[in-house]
PDB file of N, CA and C in Angstrom:
ATOM      1  N   MET A   1      -3.780  18.399   6.891  1.00  0.00           N
ATOM      2  CA  MET A   1      -3.277  18.823   8.190  1.00  0.00           C
ATOM      3  C   MET A   1      -2.614  17.640   8.885  1.00  0.00           C
ATOM      4  N   HIS A   2      -1.564  17.912   9.625  1.00  0.00           N
ATOM      5  CA  HIS A   2      -0.815  16.865  10.308  1.00  0.00           C
ATOM      6  C   HIS A   2      -1.384  16.610  11.700  1.00  0.00           C
ATOM      7  N   ASP A   3      -1.148  15.409  12.184  1.00  0.00           N
ATOM      8  CA  ASP A   3      -1.492  15.040  13.549  1.00  0.00           C
ATOM      9  C   ASP A   3      -0.788  16.011  14.484  1.00  0.00           C
ATOM     10  N   PRO A   4      -1.513  16.648  15.421  1.00  0.00           N
ATOM     11  CA  PRO A   4      -0.865  17.621  16.311  1.00  0.00           C
ATOM     12  C   PRO A   4       0.214  17.009  17.193  1.00  0.00           C
ATOM     13  N   ALA A   5       0.205  15.678  17.353  1.00  0.00           N
ATOM     14  CA  ALA A   5       1.238  15.026  18.156  1.00  0.00           C
ATOM     15  C   ALA A   5       2.509  14.808  17.356  1.00  0.00           C
ATOM     16  N   THR A   6       2.465  15.050  16.052  1.00  0.00           N
ATOM     17  CA  THR A   6       3.623  14.877  15.190  1.00  0.00           C
ATOM     18  C   THR A   6       4.368  16.196  15.091  1.00  0.00           C
ATOM     19  N   ILE A   7       5.676  16.127  15.243  1.00  0.00           N
ATOM     20  CA  ILE A   7       6.502  17.325  15.200  1.00  0.00           C
ATOM     21  C   ILE A   7       7.213  17.378  13.845  1.00  0.00           C
ATOM     22  N   PHE A   8       7.138  18.516  13.194  1.00  0.00           N
ATOM     23  CA  PHE A   8       7.816  18.723  11.926  1.00  0.00           C
ATOM     24  C   PHE A   8       8.722  19.933  12.024  1.00  0.00           C
ATOM     25  N   PHE A   9       9.868  19.838  11.388  1.00  0.00           N
ATOM     26  CA  PHE A   9      10.741  20.990  11.182  1.00  0.00           C
ATOM     27  C   PHE A   9      10.977  21.048   9.679  1.00  0.00           C
ATOM     28  N   ASN A  10      10.728  22.188   9.059  1.00  0.00           N
ATOM     29  CA  ASN A  10      10.898  22.355   7.621  1.00  0.00           C
ATOM     30  C   ASN A  10      11.989  23.374   7.354  1.00  0.00           C
ATOM     31  N   LEU A  11      13.001  22.956   6.596  1.00  0.00           N
ATOM     32  CA  LEU A  11      14.144  23.815   6.301  1.00  0.00           C
ATOM     33  C   LEU A  11      14.249  24.023   4.797  1.00  0.00           C
ATOM     34  N   SER A  12      14.087  25.259   4.373  1.00  0.00           N
ATOM     35  CA  SER A  12      14.125  25.562   2.942  1.00  0.00           C
ATOM     36  C   SER A  12      15.551  25.592   2.404  1.00  0.00           C
ATOM     37  N   LEU A  13      15.661  25.514   1.101  1.00  0.00           N
ATOM     38  CA  LEU A  13      16.960  25.503   0.427  1.00  0.00           C
ATOM     39  C   LEU A  13      17.628  26.875   0.464  1.00  0.00           C
ATOM     40  N   GLU A  14      16.865  27.882   0.170  1.00  0.00           N
ATOM     41  CA  GLU A  14      17.422  29.228   0.008  1.00  0.00           C
ATOM     42  C   GLU A  14      17.196  30.106   1.236  1.00  0.00           C
ATOM     43  N   ALA A  15      18.112  31.021   1.445  1.00  0.00           N
ATOM     44  CA  ALA A  15      17.947  32.023   2.493  1.00  0.00           C
ATOM     45  C   ALA A  15      16.932  33.065   2.009  1.00  0.00           C
ATOM     46  N   ASN A  16      16.372  33.802   2.947  1.00  0.00           N
ATOM     47  CA  ASN A  16      15.438  34.865   2.561  1.00  0.00           C
ATOM     48  C   ASN A  16      16.214  36.093   2.082  1.00  0.00           C
ATOM     49  N   SER A  17      15.513  37.174   1.805  1.00  0.00           N
ATOM     50  CA  SER A  17      16.164  38.383   1.270  1.00  0.00           C
ATOM     51  C   SER A  17      17.141  39.030   2.252  1.00  0.00           C
ATOM     52  N   LEU A  18      17.047  38.677   3.523  1.00  0.00           N
ATOM     53  CA  LEU A  18      17.970  39.200   4.529  1.00  0.00           C
ATOM     54  C   LEU A  18      19.164  38.280   4.747  1.00  0.00           C
ATOM     55  N   GLY A  19      19.203  37.168   3.998  1.00  0.00           N
ATOM     56  CA  GLY A  19      20.305  36.222   4.135  1.00  0.00           C
ATOM     57  C   GLY A  19      20.135  35.265   5.297  1.00  0.00           C
ATOM     58  N   LEU A  20      18.900  35.115   5.776  1.00  0.00           N
ATOM     59  CA  LEU A  20      18.611  34.221   6.890  1.00  0.00           C
ATOM     60  C   LEU A  20      17.820  33.012   6.404  1.00  0.00           C
ATOM     61  N   TRP A  21      18.057  31.882   7.037  1.00  0.00           N
ATOM     62  CA  TRP A  21      17.301  30.670   6.720  1.00  0.00           C
ATOM     63  C   TRP A  21      16.150  30.560   7.711  1.00  0.00           C
ATOM     64  N   SER A  22      14.975  30.303   7.187  1.00  0.00           N
ATOM     65  CA  SER A  22      13.824  30.152   8.068  1.00  0.00           C
ATOM     66  C   SER A  22      13.521  28.682   8.268  1.00  0.00           C
ATOM     67  N   MET A  23      13.047  28.378   9.445  1.00  0.00           N
ATOM     68  CA  MET A  23      12.613  27.027   9.749  1.00  0.00           C
ATOM     69  C   MET A  23      11.216  27.144  10.326  1.00  0.00           C
ATOM     70  N   THR A  24      10.305  26.338   9.803  1.00  0.00           N
ATOM     71  CA  THR A  24       8.954  26.322  10.323  1.00  0.00           C
ATOM     72  C   THR A  24       8.694  24.993  11.013  1.00  0.00           C
ATOM     73  N   SER A  25       7.759  25.029  11.924  1.00  0.00           N
ATOM     74  CA  SER A  25       7.350  23.796  12.597  1.00  0.00           C
ATOM     75  C   SER A  25       5.884  23.553  12.299  1.00  0.00           C
ATOM     76  N   ALA A  26       5.379  22.404  12.726  1.00  0.00           N
ATOM     77  CA  ALA A  26       3.982  22.044  12.482  1.00  0.00           C
ATOM     78  C   ALA A  26       3.031  23.084  13.069  1.00  0.00           C
ATOM     79  N   SER A  27       3.437  23.734  14.132  1.00  0.00           N
ATOM     80  CA  SER A  27       2.587  24.750  14.769  1.00  0.00           C
ATOM     81  C   SER A  27       2.557  26.046  13.962  1.00  0.00           C
ATOM     82  N   GLY A  28       3.419  26.143  12.948  1.00  0.00           N
ATOM     83  CA  GLY A  28       3.496  27.356  12.143  1.00  0.00           C
ATOM     84  C   GLY A  28       4.508  28.361  12.666  1.00  0.00           C
ATOM     85  N   ALA A  29       5.184  28.010  13.753  1.00  0.00           N
ATOM     86  CA  ALA A  29       6.181  28.912  14.324  1.00  0.00           C
ATOM     87  C   ALA A  29       7.387  29.037  13.394  1.00  0.00           C
ATOM     88  N   PHE A  30       7.901  30.235  13.272  1.00  0.00           N
ATOM     89  CA  PHE A  30       9.087  30.506  12.458  1.00  0.00           C
ATOM     90  C   PHE A  30      10.263  30.803  13.356  1.00  0.00           C
ATOM     91  N   ARG A  31      11.418  30.335  12.954  1.00  0.00           N
ATOM     92  CA  ARG A  31      12.690  30.729  13.577  1.00  0.00           C
ATOM     93  C   ARG A  31      13.640  31.050  12.440  1.00  0.00           C
ATOM     94  N   TYR A  32      14.570  31.948  12.692  1.00  0.00           N
ATOM     95  CA  TYR A  32      15.527  32.348  11.665  1.00  0.00           C
ATOM     96  C   TYR A  32      16.944  32.059  12.134  1.00  0.00           C
ATOM     97  N   PHE A  33      17.791  31.671  11.173  1.00  0.00           N
ATOM     98  CA  PHE A  33      19.163  31.277  11.477  1.00  0.00           C
ATOM     99  C   PHE A  33      20.114  31.924  10.475  1.00  0.00           C
ATOM    100  N   ASN A  34      21.364  32.108  10.904  1.00  0.00           N
ATOM    101  CA  ASN A  34      22.375  32.715  10.044  1.00  0.00           C
ATOM    102  C   ASN A  34      22.899  31.770   8.977  1.00  0.00           C
ATOM    103  N   SER A  35      22.706  30.472   9.154  1.00  0.00           N
ATOM    104  CA  SER A  35      23.156  29.505   8.150  1.00  0.00           C
ATOM    105  C   SER A  35      22.201  28.318   8.128  1.00  0.00           C
ATOM    106  N   ARG A  36      22.227  27.614   7.030  1.00  0.00           N
ATOM    107  CA  ARG A  36      21.407  26.412   6.898  1.00  0.00           C
ATOM    108  C   ARG A  36      21.888  25.339   7.877  1.00  0.00           C
ATOM    109  N   THR A  37      23.196  25.273   8.076  1.00  0.00           N
ATOM    110  CA  THR A  37      23.766  24.303   9.016  1.00  0.00           C
ATOM    111  C   THR A  37      23.276  24.589  10.429  1.00  0.00           C
ATOM    112  N   GLU A  38      23.270  25.859  10.818  1.00  0.00           N
ATOM    113  CA  GLU A  38      22.789  26.239  12.149  1.00  0.00           C
ATOM    114  C   GLU A  38      21.320  25.834  12.338  1.00  0.00           C
ATOM    115  N   ALA A  39      20.514  26.026  11.316  1.00  0.00           N
ATOM    116  CA  ALA A  39      19.099  25.653  11.383  1.00  0.00           C
ATOM    117  C   ALA A  39      18.938  24.139  11.515  1.00  0.00           C
ATOM    118  N   LEU A  40      19.722  23.400  10.756  1.00  0.00           N
ATOM    119  CA  LEU A  40      19.647  21.944  10.821  1.00  0.00           C
ATOM    120  C   LEU A  40      20.103  21.432  12.187  1.00  0.00           C
ATOM    121  N   GLU A  41      21.168  21.995  12.720  1.00  0.00           N
ATOM    122  CA  GLU A  41      21.635  21.604  14.053  1.00  0.00           C
ATOM    123  C   GLU A  41      20.562  21.867  15.110  1.00  0.00           C
ATOM    124  N   PHE A  42      19.873  22.990  14.992  1.00  0.00           N
ATOM    125  CA  PHE A  42      18.785  23.304  15.920  1.00  0.00           C
ATOM    126  C   PHE A  42      17.684  22.240  15.822  1.00  0.00           C
ATOM    127  N   ALA A  43      17.280  21.907  14.607  1.00  0.00           N
ATOM    128  CA  ALA A  43      16.208  20.918  14.416  1.00  0.00           C
ATOM    129  C   ALA A  43      16.590  19.569  14.998  1.00  0.00           C
ATOM    130  N   LEU A  44      17.818  19.133  14.748  1.00  0.00           N
ATOM    131  CA  LEU A  44      18.269  17.851  15.283  1.00  0.00           C
ATOM    132  C   LEU A  44      18.301  17.884  16.810  1.00  0.00           C
ATOM    133  N   HIS A  45      18.799  18.970  17.379  1.00  0.00           N
ATOM    134  CA  HIS A  45      18.856  19.105  18.840  1.00  0.00           C
ATOM    135  C   HIS A  45      17.454  19.070  19.442  1.00  0.00           C
ATOM    136  N   GLU A  46      16.535  19.825  18.866  1.00  0.00           N
ATOM    137  CA  GLU A  46      15.165  19.859  19.373  1.00  0.00           C
ATOM    138  C   GLU A  46      14.482  18.503  19.209  1.00  0.00           C
ATOM    139  N   ALA A  47      14.709  17.843  18.089  1.00  0.00           N
ATOM    140  CA  ALA A  47      14.094  16.536  17.845  1.00  0.00           C
ATOM    141  C   ALA A  47      14.530  15.518  18.887  1.00  0.00           C
ATOM    142  N   ARG A  48      15.780  15.585  19.289  1.00  0.00           N
ATOM    143  CA  ARG A  48      16.311  14.633  20.270  1.00  0.00           C
ATOM    144  C   ARG A  48      15.773  14.895  21.678  1.00  0.00           C
ATOM    145  N   LYS A  49      15.307  16.108  21.942  1.00  0.00           N
ATOM    146  CA  LYS A  49      14.765  16.440  23.256  1.00  0.00           C
ATOM    147  C   LYS A  49      13.306  16.007  23.415  1.00  0.00           C
ATOM    148  N   ILE A  50      12.637  15.781  22.308  1.00  0.00           N
ATOM    149  CA  ILE A  50      11.212  15.452  22.326  1.00  0.00           C
ATOM    150  C   ILE A  50      11.009  14.025  22.819  1.00  0.00           C
ATOM    151  N   HIS A  51       9.908  13.803  23.483  1.00  0.00           N
ATOM    152  CA  HIS A  51       9.581  12.474  24.010  1.00  0.00           C
ATOM    153  C   HIS A  51       9.781  11.415  22.938  1.00  0.00           C
ATOM    154  N   PRO A  52      10.431  10.289  23.272  1.00  0.00           N
ATOM    155  CA  PRO A  52      10.807   9.277  22.277  1.00  0.00           C
ATOM    156  C   PRO A  52       9.649   8.627  21.521  1.00  0.00           C
ATOM    157  N   ARG A  53       8.436   8.715  22.001  1.00  0.00           N
ATOM    158  CA  ARG A  53       7.309   8.101  21.294  1.00  0.00           C
ATOM    159  C   ARG A  53       6.628   9.074  20.336  1.00  0.00           C
ATOM    160  N   THR A  54       7.075  10.308  20.306  1.00  0.00           N
ATOM    161  CA  THR A  54       6.482  11.309  19.425  1.00  0.00           C
ATOM    162  C   THR A  54       7.234  11.331  18.100  1.00  0.00           C
ATOM    163  N   PRO A  55       6.545  11.089  16.997  1.00  0.00           N
ATOM    164  CA  PRO A  55       7.231  11.125  15.703  1.00  0.00           C
ATOM    165  C   PRO A  55       7.765  12.521  15.381  1.00  0.00           C
ATOM    166  N   VAL A  56       8.975  12.556  14.879  1.00  0.00           N
ATOM    167  CA  VAL A  56       9.599  13.807  14.465  1.00  0.00           C
ATOM    168  C   VAL A  56      10.106  13.630  13.042  1.00  0.00           C
ATOM    169  N   ALA A  57       9.745  14.537  12.166  1.00  0.00           N
ATOM    170  CA  ALA A  57      10.253  14.525  10.799  1.00  0.00           C
ATOM    171  C   ALA A  57      10.929  15.861  10.539  1.00  0.00           C
ATOM    172  N   ILE A  58      12.173  15.806  10.134  1.00  0.00           N
ATOM    173  CA  ILE A  58      12.905  17.003   9.740  1.00  0.00           C
ATOM    174  C   ILE A  58      12.896  17.001   8.216  1.00  0.00           C
ATOM    175  N   ARG A  59      12.219  17.975   7.648  1.00  0.00           N
ATOM    176  CA  ARG A  59      12.085  18.048   6.191  1.00  0.00           C
ATOM    177  C   ARG A  59      13.059  19.093   5.656  1.00  0.00           C
ATOM    178  N   VAL A  60      13.833  18.665   4.672  1.00  0.00           N
ATOM    179  CA  VAL A  60      14.865  19.532   4.104  1.00  0.00           C
ATOM    180  C   VAL A  60      14.632  19.627   2.601  1.00  0.00           C
ATOM    181  N   GLU A  61      14.629  20.847   2.095  1.00  0.00           N
ATOM    182  CA  GLU A  61      14.471  21.061   0.660  1.00  0.00           C
ATOM    183  C   GLU A  61      15.823  20.906  -0.014  1.00  0.00           C
ATOM    184  N   GLY A  62      15.880  20.036  -1.021  1.00  0.00           N
ATOM    185  CA  GLY A  62      17.122  19.779  -1.741  1.00  0.00           C
ATOM    186  C   GLY A  62      17.332  20.740  -2.901  1.00  0.00           C
ATOM    187  N   ALA A  63      18.513  20.677  -3.504  1.00  0.00           N
ATOM    188  CA  ALA A  63      18.850  21.535  -4.649  1.00  0.00           C
ATOM    189  C   ALA A  63      17.916  21.290  -5.837  1.00  0.00           C
ATOM    190  N   ASP A  64      17.297  20.103  -5.867  1.00  0.00           N
ATOM    191  CA  ASP A  64      16.338  19.784  -6.929  1.00  0.00           C
ATOM    192  C   ASP A  64      14.927  20.256  -6.577  1.00  0.00           C
ATOM    193  N   LEU A  65      14.806  20.997  -5.471  1.00  0.00           N
ATOM    194  CA  LEU A  65      13.561  21.563  -4.963  1.00  0.00           C
ATOM    195  C   LEU A  65      12.584  20.511  -4.425  1.00  0.00           C
ATOM    196  N   ARG A  66      13.057  19.295  -4.223  1.00  0.00           N
ATOM    197  CA  ARG A  66      12.230  18.242  -3.617  1.00  0.00           C
ATOM    198  C   ARG A  66      12.463  18.254  -2.117  1.00  0.00           C
ATOM    199  N   TRP A  67      11.399  18.003  -1.372  1.00  0.00           N
ATOM    200  CA  TRP A  67      11.491  17.930   0.085  1.00  0.00           C
ATOM    201  C   TRP A  67      11.742  16.494   0.487  1.00  0.00           C
ATOM    202  N   ARG A  68      12.704  16.296   1.384  1.00  0.00           N
ATOM    203  CA  ARG A  68      13.037  14.968   1.884  1.00  0.00           C
ATOM    204  C   ARG A  68      12.954  14.987   3.407  1.00  0.00           C
ATOM    205  N   SER A  69      12.501  13.866   3.963  1.00  0.00           N
ATOM    206  CA  SER A  69      12.329  13.772   5.416  1.00  0.00           C
ATOM    207  C   SER A  69      13.417  12.926   6.042  1.00  0.00           C
ATOM    208  N   PHE A  70      13.801  13.332   7.254  1.00  0.00           N
ATOM    209  CA  PHE A  70      14.825  12.642   8.022  1.00  0.00           C
ATOM    210  C   PHE A  70      14.338  12.504   9.454  1.00  0.00           C
ATOM    211  N   ASP A  71      14.889  11.494  10.155  1.00  0.00           N
ATOM    212  CA  ASP A  71      14.538  11.325  11.566  1.00  0.00           C
ATOM    213  C   ASP A  71      15.503  12.122  12.435  1.00  0.00           C
ATOM    214  N   ASP A  72      15.437  11.911  13.756  1.00  0.00           N
ATOM    215  CA  ASP A  72      16.263  12.695  14.674  1.00  0.00           C
ATOM    216  C   ASP A  72      17.737  12.299  14.669  1.00  0.00           C
ATOM    217  N   GLU A  73      18.093  11.276  13.898  1.00  0.00           N
ATOM    218  CA  GLU A  73      19.502  10.908  13.699  1.00  0.00           C
ATOM    219  C   GLU A  73      19.955  11.282  12.290  1.00  0.00           C
ATOM    220  N   PHE A  74      19.129  12.033  11.613  1.00  0.00           N
ATOM    221  CA  PHE A  74      19.326  12.472  10.235  1.00  0.00           C
ATOM    222  C   PHE A  74      19.445  11.295   9.268  1.00  0.00           C
ATOM    223  N   LYS A  75      18.703  10.238   9.571  1.00  0.00           N
ATOM    224  CA  LYS A  75      18.593   9.102   8.654  1.00  0.00           C
ATOM    225  C   LYS A  75      17.371   9.353   7.773  1.00  0.00           C
ATOM    226  N   PRO A  76      17.480   9.041   6.479  1.00  0.00           N
ATOM    227  CA  PRO A  76      16.345   9.281   5.586  1.00  0.00           C
ATOM    228  C   PRO A  76      15.102   8.504   6.007  1.00  0.00           C
ATOM    229  N   VAL A  77      13.980   9.176   5.895  1.00  0.00           N
ATOM    230  CA  VAL A  77      12.683   8.544   6.107  1.00  0.00           C
ATOM    231  C   VAL A  77      12.103   8.332   4.711  1.00  0.00           C
ATOM    232  N   LEU A  78      12.126   7.089   4.249  1.00  0.00           N
ATOM    233  CA  LEU A  78      11.694   6.801   2.888  1.00  0.00           C
ATOM    234  C   LEU A  78      10.180   6.778   2.764  1.00  0.00           C
ATOM    235  N   ASP A  79       9.500   6.330   3.795  1.00  0.00           N
ATOM    236  CA  ASP A  79       8.044   6.283   3.790  1.00  0.00           C
ATOM    237  C   ASP A  79       7.548   7.070   4.992  1.00  0.00           C
ATOM    238  N   GLU A  80       7.365   8.367   4.796  1.00  0.00           N
ATOM    239  CA  GLU A  80       7.014   9.247   5.907  1.00  0.00           C
ATOM    240  C   GLU A  80       5.694   8.843   6.557  1.00  0.00           C
ATOM    241  N   LYS A  81       4.726   8.431   5.770  1.00  0.00           N
ATOM    242  CA  LYS A  81       3.419   8.065   6.319  1.00  0.00           C
ATOM    243  C   LYS A  81       3.547   6.910   7.313  1.00  0.00           C
ATOM    244  N   SER A  82       4.282   5.863   6.960  1.00  0.00           N
ATOM    245  CA  SER A  82       4.482   4.726   7.857  1.00  0.00           C
ATOM    246  C   SER A  82       5.313   5.121   9.074  1.00  0.00           C
ATOM    247  N   PHE A  83       6.339   5.928   8.838  1.00  0.00           N
ATOM    248  CA  PHE A  83       7.202   6.396   9.926  1.00  0.00           C
ATOM    249  C   PHE A  83       6.388   7.146  10.978  1.00  0.00           C
ATOM    250  N   LEU A  84       5.546   8.057  10.532  1.00  0.00           N
ATOM    251  CA  LEU A  84       4.762   8.855  11.457  1.00  0.00           C
ATOM    252  C   LEU A  84       3.681   8.025  12.141  1.00  0.00           C
ATOM    253  N   ALA A  85       3.177   7.014  11.466  1.00  0.00           N
ATOM    254  CA  ALA A  85       2.146   6.163  12.049  1.00  0.00           C
ATOM    255  C   ALA A  85       2.700   5.309  13.185  1.00  0.00           C
ATOM    256  N   ARG A  86       3.918   4.844  13.058  1.00  0.00           N
ATOM    257  CA  ARG A  86       4.479   3.949  14.080  1.00  0.00           C
ATOM    258  C   ARG A  86       5.201   4.708  15.188  1.00  0.00           C
ATOM    259  N   GLY A  87       5.537   5.970  14.959  1.00  0.00           N
ATOM    260  CA  GLY A  87       6.271   6.727  15.969  1.00  0.00           C
ATOM    261  C   GLY A  87       7.748   6.444  15.874  1.00  0.00           C
ATOM    262  N   ARG A  88       8.495   7.104  16.739  1.00  0.00           N
ATOM    263  CA  ARG A  88       9.940   6.928  16.734  1.00  0.00           C
ATOM    264  C   ARG A  88      10.321   5.641  17.426  1.00  0.00           C
ATOM    265  N   ARG A  89      11.562   5.271  17.227  1.00  0.00           N
ATOM    266  CA  ARG A  89      12.095   4.078  17.892  1.00  0.00           C
ATOM    267  C   ARG A  89      11.967   4.216  19.401  1.00  0.00           C
ATOM    268  N   SER A  90      11.847   3.121  20.072  1.00  0.00           N
ATOM    269  CA  SER A  90      11.715   3.165  21.528  1.00  0.00           C
ATOM    270  C   SER A  90      12.987   2.745  22.236  1.00  0.00           C
ATOM    271  N   ASP A  91      14.100   2.533  21.490  1.00  0.00           N
ATOM    272  CA  ASP A  91      15.348   2.116  22.155  1.00  0.00           C
ATOM    273  C   ASP A  91      16.151   3.278  22.666  1.00  0.00           C
TER     274      ASP A  91
END
C-alpha cells in the first residue's frame, strides 16, 4: 500500500472495450478519457495543482507492458522509491 500523502495517476496502454482510456489514482478513483493523450494531459494538470511538497508519480504503461513513472514535468523517475521519499522539488 502507498503512503496516503503520495499521489499516483496510472494510465494503461490500451483503451477499454468502449474505446475509453481509464486512469486510476491512489485512492482507487477511476476517470475515463476519449484518448490516452487527454488522460495524460489531465494527470499532468492535476499533478501541477497539488501542493509542491506532496510527491506525485504519473505511471504510464508502455508498449512493452512495463510501467514507468514520471514527475509533474513528465520527466522520468528512475528511482520511484527515493523520489517519493524525498517529495517533489521545492523550487
